[in-house]
XYZ file of C-alpha atoms in Angstrom:
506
model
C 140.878 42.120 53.344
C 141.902 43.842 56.791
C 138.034 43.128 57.656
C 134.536 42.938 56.116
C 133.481 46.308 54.765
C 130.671 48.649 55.921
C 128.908 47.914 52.898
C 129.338 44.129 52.988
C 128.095 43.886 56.565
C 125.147 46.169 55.706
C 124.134 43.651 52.738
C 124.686 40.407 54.701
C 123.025 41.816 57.915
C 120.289 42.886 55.499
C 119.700 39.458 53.631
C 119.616 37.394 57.288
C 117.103 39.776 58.536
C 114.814 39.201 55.289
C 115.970 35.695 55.889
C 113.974 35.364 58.973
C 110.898 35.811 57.083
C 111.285 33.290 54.219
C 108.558 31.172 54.213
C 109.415 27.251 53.975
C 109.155 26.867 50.348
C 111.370 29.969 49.679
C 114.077 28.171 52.329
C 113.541 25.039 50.117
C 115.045 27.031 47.344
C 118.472 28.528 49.221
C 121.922 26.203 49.211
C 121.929 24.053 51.905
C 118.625 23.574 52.639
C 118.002 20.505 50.846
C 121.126 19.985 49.486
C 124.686 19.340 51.311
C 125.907 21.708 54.006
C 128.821 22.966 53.025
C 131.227 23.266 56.244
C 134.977 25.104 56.639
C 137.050 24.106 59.810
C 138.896 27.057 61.449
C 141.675 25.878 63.599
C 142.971 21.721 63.335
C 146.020 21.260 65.920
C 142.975 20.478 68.744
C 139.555 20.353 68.592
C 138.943 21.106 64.943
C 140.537 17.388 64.921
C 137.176 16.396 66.832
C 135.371 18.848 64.644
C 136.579 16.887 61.420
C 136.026 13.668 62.818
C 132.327 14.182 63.930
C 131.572 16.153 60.216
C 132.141 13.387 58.540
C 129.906 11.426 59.984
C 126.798 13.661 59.593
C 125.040 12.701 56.552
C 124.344 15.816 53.797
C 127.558 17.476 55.229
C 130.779 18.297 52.851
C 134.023 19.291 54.307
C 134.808 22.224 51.570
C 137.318 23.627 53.114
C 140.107 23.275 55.909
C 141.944 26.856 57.910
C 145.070 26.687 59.998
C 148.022 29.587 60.437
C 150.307 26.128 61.011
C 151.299 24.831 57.395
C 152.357 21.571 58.902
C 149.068 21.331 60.712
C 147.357 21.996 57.533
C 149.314 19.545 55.430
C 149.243 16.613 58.264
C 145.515 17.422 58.041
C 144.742 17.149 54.301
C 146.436 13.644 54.333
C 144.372 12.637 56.809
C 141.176 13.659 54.975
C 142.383 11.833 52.406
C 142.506 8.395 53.734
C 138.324 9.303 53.989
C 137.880 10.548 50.545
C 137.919 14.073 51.791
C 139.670 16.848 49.007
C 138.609 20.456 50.910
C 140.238 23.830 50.070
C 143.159 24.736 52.144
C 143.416 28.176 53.823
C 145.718 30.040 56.181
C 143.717 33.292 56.800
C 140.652 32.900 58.027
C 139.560 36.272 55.708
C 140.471 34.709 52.778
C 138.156 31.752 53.684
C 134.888 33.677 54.424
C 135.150 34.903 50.881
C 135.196 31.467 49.630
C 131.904 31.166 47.510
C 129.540 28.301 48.103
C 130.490 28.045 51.794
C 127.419 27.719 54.330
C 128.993 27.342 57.759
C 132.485 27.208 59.981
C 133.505 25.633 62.816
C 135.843 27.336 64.780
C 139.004 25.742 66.840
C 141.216 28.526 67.212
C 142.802 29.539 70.530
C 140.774 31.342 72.712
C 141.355 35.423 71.726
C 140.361 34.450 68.202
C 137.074 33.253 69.324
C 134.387 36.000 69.308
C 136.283 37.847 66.012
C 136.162 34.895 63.868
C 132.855 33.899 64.695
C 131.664 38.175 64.115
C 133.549 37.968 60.378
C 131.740 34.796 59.662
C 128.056 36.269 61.006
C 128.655 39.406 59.102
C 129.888 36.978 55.674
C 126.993 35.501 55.941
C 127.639 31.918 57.451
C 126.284 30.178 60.269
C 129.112 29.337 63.203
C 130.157 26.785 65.679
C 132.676 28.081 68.327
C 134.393 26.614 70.448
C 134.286 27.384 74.708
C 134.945 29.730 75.843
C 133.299 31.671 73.337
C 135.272 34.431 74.112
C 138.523 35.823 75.483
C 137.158 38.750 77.536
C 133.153 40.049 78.511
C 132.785 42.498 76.349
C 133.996 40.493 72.779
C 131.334 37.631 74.256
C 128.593 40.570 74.355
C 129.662 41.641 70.458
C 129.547 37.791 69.360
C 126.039 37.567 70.660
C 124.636 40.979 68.867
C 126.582 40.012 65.334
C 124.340 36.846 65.673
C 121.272 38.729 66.076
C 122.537 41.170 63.298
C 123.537 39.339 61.104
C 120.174 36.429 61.925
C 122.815 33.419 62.071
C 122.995 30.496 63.930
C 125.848 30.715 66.283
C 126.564 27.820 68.434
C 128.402 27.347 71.160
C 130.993 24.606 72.176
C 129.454 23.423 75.659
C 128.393 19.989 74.364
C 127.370 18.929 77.392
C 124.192 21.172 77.233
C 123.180 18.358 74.320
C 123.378 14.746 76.617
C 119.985 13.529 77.148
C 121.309 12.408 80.833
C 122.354 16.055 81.827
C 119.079 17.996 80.381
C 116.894 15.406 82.212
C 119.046 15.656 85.264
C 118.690 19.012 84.944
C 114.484 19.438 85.089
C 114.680 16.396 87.508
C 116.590 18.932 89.577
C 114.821 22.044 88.995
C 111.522 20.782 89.456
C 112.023 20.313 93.188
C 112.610 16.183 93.361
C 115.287 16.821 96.101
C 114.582 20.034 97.252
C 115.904 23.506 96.790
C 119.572 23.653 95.549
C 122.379 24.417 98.318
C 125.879 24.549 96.196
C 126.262 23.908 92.495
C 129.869 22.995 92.242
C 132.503 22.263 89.466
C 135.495 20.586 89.341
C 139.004 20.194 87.411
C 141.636 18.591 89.722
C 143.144 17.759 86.330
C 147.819 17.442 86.109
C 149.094 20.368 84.199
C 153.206 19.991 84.390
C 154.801 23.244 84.143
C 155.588 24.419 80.384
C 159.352 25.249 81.173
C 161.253 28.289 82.299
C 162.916 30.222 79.671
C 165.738 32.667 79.537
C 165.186 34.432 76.027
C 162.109 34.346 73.174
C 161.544 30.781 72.061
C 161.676 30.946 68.184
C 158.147 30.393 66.410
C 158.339 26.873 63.915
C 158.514 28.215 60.242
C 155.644 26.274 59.455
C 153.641 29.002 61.161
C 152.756 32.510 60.361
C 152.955 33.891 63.665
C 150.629 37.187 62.684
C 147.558 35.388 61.990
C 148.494 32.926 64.988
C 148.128 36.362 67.031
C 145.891 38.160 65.566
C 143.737 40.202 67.983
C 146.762 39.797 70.544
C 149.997 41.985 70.662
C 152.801 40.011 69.079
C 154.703 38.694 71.441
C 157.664 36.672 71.138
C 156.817 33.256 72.533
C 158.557 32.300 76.150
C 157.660 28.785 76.421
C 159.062 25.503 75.173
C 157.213 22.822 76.490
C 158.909 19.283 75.572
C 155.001 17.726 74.923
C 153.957 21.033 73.079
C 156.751 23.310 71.868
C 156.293 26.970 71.561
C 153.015 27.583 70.169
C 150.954 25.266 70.556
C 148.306 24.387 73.545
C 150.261 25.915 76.196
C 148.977 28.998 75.175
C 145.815 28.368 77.528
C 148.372 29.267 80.561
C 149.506 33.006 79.258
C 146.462 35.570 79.705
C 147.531 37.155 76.116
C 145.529 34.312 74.583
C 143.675 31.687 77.054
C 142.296 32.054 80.262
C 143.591 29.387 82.233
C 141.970 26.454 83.412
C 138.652 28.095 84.752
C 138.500 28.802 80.902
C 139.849 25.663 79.381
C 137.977 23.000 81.834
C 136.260 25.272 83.782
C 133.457 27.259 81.266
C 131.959 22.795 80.912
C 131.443 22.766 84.683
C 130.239 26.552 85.411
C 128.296 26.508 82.715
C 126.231 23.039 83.948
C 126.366 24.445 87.311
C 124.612 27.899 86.319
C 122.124 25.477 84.138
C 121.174 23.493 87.056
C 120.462 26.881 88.872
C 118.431 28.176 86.066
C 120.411 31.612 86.620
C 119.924 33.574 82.898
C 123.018 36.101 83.730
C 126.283 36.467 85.665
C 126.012 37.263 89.567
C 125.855 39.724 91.938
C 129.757 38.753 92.915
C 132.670 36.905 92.137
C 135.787 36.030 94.031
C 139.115 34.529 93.109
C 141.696 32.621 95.624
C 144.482 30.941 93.777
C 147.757 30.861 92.293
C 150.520 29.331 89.938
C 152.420 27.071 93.002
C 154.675 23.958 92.621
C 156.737 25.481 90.000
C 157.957 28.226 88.882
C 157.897 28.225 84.739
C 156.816 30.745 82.019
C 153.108 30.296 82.952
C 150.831 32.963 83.990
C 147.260 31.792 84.742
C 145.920 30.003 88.235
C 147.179 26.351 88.152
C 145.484 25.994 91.790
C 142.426 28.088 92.257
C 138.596 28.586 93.595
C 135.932 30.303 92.059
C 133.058 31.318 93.563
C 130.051 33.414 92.417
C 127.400 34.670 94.424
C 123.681 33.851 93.062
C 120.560 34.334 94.391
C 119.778 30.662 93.743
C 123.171 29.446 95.583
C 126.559 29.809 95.651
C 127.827 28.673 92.179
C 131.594 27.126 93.131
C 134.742 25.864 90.709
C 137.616 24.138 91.894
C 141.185 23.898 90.000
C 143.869 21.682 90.954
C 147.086 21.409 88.053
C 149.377 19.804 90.824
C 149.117 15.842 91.542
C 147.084 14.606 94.752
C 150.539 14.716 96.112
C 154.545 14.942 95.536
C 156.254 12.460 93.381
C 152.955 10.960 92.353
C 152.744 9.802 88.537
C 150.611 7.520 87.041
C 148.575 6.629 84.190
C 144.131 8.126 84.376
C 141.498 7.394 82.456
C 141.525 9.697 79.358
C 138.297 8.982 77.585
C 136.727 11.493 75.888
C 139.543 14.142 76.207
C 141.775 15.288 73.528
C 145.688 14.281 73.007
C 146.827 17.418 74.875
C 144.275 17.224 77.508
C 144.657 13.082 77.745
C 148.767 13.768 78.177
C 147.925 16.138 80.543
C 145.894 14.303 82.872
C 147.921 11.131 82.447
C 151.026 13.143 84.000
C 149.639 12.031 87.246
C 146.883 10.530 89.149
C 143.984 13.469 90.786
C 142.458 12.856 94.082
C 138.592 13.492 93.909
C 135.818 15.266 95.703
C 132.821 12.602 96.060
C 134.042 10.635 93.051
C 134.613 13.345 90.871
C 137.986 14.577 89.400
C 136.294 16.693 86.572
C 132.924 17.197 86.517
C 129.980 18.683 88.964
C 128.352 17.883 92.496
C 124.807 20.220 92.706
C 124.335 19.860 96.404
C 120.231 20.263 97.367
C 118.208 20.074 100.828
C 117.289 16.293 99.806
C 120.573 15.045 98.387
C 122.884 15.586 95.329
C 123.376 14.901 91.878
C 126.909 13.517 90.868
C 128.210 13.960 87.114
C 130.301 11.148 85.821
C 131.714 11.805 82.154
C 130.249 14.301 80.798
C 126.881 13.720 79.665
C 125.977 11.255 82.694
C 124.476 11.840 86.316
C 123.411 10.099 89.494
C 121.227 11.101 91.587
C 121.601 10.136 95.297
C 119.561 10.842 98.779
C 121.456 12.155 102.020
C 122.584 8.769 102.613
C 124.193 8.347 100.136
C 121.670 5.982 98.194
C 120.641 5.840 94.468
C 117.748 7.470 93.587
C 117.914 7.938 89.754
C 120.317 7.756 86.648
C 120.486 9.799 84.037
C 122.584 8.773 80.374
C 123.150 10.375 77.404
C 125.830 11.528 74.598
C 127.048 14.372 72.447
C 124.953 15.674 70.199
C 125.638 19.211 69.443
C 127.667 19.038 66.445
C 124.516 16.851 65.135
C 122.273 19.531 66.518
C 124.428 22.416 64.850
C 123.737 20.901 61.077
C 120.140 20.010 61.770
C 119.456 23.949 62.696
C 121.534 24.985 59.838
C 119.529 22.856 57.579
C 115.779 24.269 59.550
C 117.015 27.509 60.678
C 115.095 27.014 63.483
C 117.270 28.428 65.985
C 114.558 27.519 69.110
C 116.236 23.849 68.533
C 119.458 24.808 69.764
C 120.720 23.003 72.529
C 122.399 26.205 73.565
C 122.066 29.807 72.487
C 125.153 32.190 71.563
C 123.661 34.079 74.838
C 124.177 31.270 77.075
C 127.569 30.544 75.931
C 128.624 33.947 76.653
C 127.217 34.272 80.292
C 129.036 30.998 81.337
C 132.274 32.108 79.414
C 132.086 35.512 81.465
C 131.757 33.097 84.304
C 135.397 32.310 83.706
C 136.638 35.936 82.400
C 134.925 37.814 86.434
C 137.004 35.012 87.970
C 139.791 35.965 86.349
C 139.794 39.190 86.885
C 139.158 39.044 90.626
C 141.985 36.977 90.425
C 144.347 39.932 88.283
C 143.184 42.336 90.853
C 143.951 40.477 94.011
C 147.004 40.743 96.139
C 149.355 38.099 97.714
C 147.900 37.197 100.982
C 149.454 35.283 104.186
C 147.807 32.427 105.006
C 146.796 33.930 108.391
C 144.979 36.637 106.708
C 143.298 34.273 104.196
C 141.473 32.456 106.799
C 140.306 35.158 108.502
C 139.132 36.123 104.951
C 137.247 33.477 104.173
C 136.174 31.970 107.459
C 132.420 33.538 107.221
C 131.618 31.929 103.946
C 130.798 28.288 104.519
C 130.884 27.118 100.599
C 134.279 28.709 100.165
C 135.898 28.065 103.664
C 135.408 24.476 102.590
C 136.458 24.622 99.182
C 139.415 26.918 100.277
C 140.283 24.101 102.784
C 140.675 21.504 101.022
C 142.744 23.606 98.294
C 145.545 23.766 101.279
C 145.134 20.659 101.901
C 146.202 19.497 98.680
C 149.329 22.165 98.249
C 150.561 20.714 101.402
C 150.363 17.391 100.399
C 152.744 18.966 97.177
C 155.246 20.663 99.996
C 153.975 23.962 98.477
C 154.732 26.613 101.385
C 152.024 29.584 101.525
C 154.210 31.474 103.253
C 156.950 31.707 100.965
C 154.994 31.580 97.783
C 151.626 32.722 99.526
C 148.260 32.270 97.677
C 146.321 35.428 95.207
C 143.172 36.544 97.517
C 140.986 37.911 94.628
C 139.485 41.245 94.953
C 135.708 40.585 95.927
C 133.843 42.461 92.669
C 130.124 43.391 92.831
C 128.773 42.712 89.776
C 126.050 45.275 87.762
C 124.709 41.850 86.027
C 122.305 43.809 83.180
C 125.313 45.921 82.169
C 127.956 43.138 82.625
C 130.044 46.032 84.359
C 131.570 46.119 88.198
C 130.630 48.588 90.686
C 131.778 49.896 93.939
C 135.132 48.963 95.358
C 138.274 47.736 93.079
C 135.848 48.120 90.130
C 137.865 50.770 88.170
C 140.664 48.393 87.930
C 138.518 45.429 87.057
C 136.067 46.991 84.420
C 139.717 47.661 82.608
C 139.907 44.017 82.149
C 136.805 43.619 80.653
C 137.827 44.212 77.369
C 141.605 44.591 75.706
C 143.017 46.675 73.418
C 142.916 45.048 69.818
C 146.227 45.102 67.247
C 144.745 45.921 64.025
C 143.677 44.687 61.544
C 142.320 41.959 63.876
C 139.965 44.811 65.756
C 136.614 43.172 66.926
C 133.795 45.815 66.389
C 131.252 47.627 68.500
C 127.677 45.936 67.868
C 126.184 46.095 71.234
């Protein structure tokens, strides 16, 4: 099926709404409730490998059924299962699997652009969804995500597992309840190696084992031009071409915006955003930022991202600390040793009047006073997929550790970024300063960004640095206005290749 019919979203919207007023008893009675949950995983090459692994731990869960558009992927993964005792249904098409009877809920791995459609197919099938960050690949798809959910009265998680550590959520009302005064900069941070993914001359051709139209989907097809020697083609890289990730502000970066904008207790994107960045150090088939600041304007304070791909300087290479990170992400980081910004490579500072809190992992904090001593530590762990099953199984979507809504804000986070970024214009670094020398936050952050291309012989005057266009943000209507907007509110959506057409809920 292209997509799920009029009439089919019409009947599953209807049953979730009646859902919503079933009393207890009448919940007792529907699959699921006290019986298994009955789980599909969309998308196993990266984190649907996490995805499995944490499933199977959950008591009353039962992996039914397994999706990936990679064959090999699919068949590496259903031997693995096996070794646990695991026998799920096998799928390529993600279509195919929402009409799978019996199924209560997905998880969703899939590369960025097939985020938000997936998880609208599965609300409007009926089934309750875990996506991955960013939730989306553009605003507007995040905004259509969030109604279906509301339609379609599902539970719709998103992937920002930090939002579950007991650590971070009492750092969090520790911080917002005034104990070191009002918040000056919330800041985020991925000075994390990303080698270049190769220079090509001509297409790279896609691995039989994978059906390159479903890989697409929602994107144009476009012949792959990348052949990373860690990754190959296809797979990961993908996060550096626009077509289907969003860089590292939306890889990394939608974790530490999205605990920065929670520490500010900000409900909604702000009243600006600005870009400075670039792809410097190498020149290879990559199109997205490998060296860039964010920073959006709140009424709160400034909310401010940092991305460094290159290493804390030329010809350094040595072995990090990977914990926690996935192979792709561990490989990456392990290309070469990150300097760090108050003892943190990837992770947040919130700056405040009395002191600041420091994340460490990513369910962790510190808290310290001006001078630098220890006030208060905060610990905790993941818990979200946990959290996911338990309000599957009570429907009481209040429990969430995150709603559908926040996800989407802090994914937009990334996506205005971006687009400042796409609208921008190559700027001397003469003019940059002048730029940026009446904005404290980002003078500094900006600073220390040249500081580190230097130290990689990057030369802003040859390859000079993207000065993002500065867009004023309409926050209610998630829309830009005034200058450069035209341009930008282009980017706020794409143009879909059918069948894989996300629809218009909101």
């Amino acid at each position: 099926m292209p997509h799920l019919s009029r009439r089919t979203f019409i009947k599953t919207t209807s049953v979730g709404l009646a859902a919503a007023t079933l009393s207890a008893r009448s919940w007792a009675q529907l699959a699921g409730v006290n019986g298994d949950i009955r789980v599909a995983v969309v998308g196993l090459h990266g984190r649907g490998k996490h995805h499995l692994s944490q499933l199977r731990e959950i008591p009353g869960v039962r992996i039914v059924a397994i999706c990936d558009v990679d064959s090999d992927v699919l068949a590496r993964t259903v031997a693995e299962l096996a070794t646990h005792d695991v026998s799920p249904q096998t799928f390529a098409d993600v279509r195919k699997l929402l009409e799978m009877p019996g199924l209560d809920a997905i998880t969703i791995a899939t590369p960025n652009h097939w985020h938000s459609l997936a998880g609208i197919w599965a609300c409007q099938a009926g089934k309750d969804v875990y996506v991955e960050k960013p939730v989306s690949h553009n605003v507007w798809e995040g905004r259509q995500l969030v109604a279906a959910a509301a339609k379609c009265n599902r539970v719709v998680l998103p992937g920002t597992q930090i939002r579950s550590g007991e650590g971070l959520i009492e750092a969090v009302a520790w911080v917002r309840a005034g104990n070191l005064g009002k918040i000056t900069a919330a800041r985020g941070f991925c000075y994390k190696r990303r080698e270049s993914i190769g220079l090509t001359s001509s297409p790279t051709p896609v691995p039989p084992s994978i059906n390159y139209d479903l890989w697409s989907g929602p994107a144009p097809i476009i012949p792959p031009h990348r052949n990373s020697k860690r990754n190959g083609p296809v797979h990961y890289d993908w996060h550096w071409i626009w077509a289907y990730g969003n860089g590292d502000v939306g890889n990394q970066g939608i974790h530490q915006m999205d605990v920065a904008r929670w520490f500010l207790g900000e409900s909604g994107l702000p009243r600006h955003s600005l870009s400075i960045g670039g792809r410097l150090g190498y020149i290879d088939d990559g199109q997205t930022p490998n060296t860039q600041v964010v920073i959006h304007d709140y009424a709160t304070a400034p909310l401010i991202f940092e991305v460094r791909g290159l290493p804390s300087k030329a010809g350094v290479s040595s072995t990090v600390a990977t914990a926690g990170m996935d192979s792709a992400e561990a490989a990456g980081a392990a290309a070469g040793t990150m300097d760090k910004y108050r003892g943190v490579s990837v992770g947040n500072v919130i700056d405040c009047e009395g002191g600041s809190v420091i994340t460490h992992g990513y369910f962790s904090a510190t808290a310290y006073d001006r001078d630098g001593k220890v006030i208060r530590e905060f610990k905790g762990n993941d818990r979200l997929m946990q959290n996911y099953i338990d309000v599957v199984r009570s429907r009481r979507t209040v429990d969430l550790f995150s709603s559908i809504e926040e996800g989407h804000v802090s994914s937009a986070l990334c996506h205005t970024g971006n687009i400042s970024h796409l609208v921008g214009h190559a700027t001397p670094p003469g003019e940059l300063n002048d730029a940026v020398k009446g904005d404290a936050p980002l003078a500094e952050a900006y600073g220390r960004m040249v500081e580190h291309l230097a130290a990689n012989n990057v030369d802003l005057v040859k390859t000079p640095l993207t000065l993002g266009a500065p867009l004023k943000i309409d926050a209610p209507a998630e829309r830009f206005t005034g200058t450069g907007s035209e341009a930008a509110n282009k980017l706020l959506t794409r143009d879909y290749r059918a069948p894989f057409v996300v629809p218009h809920l909101a």
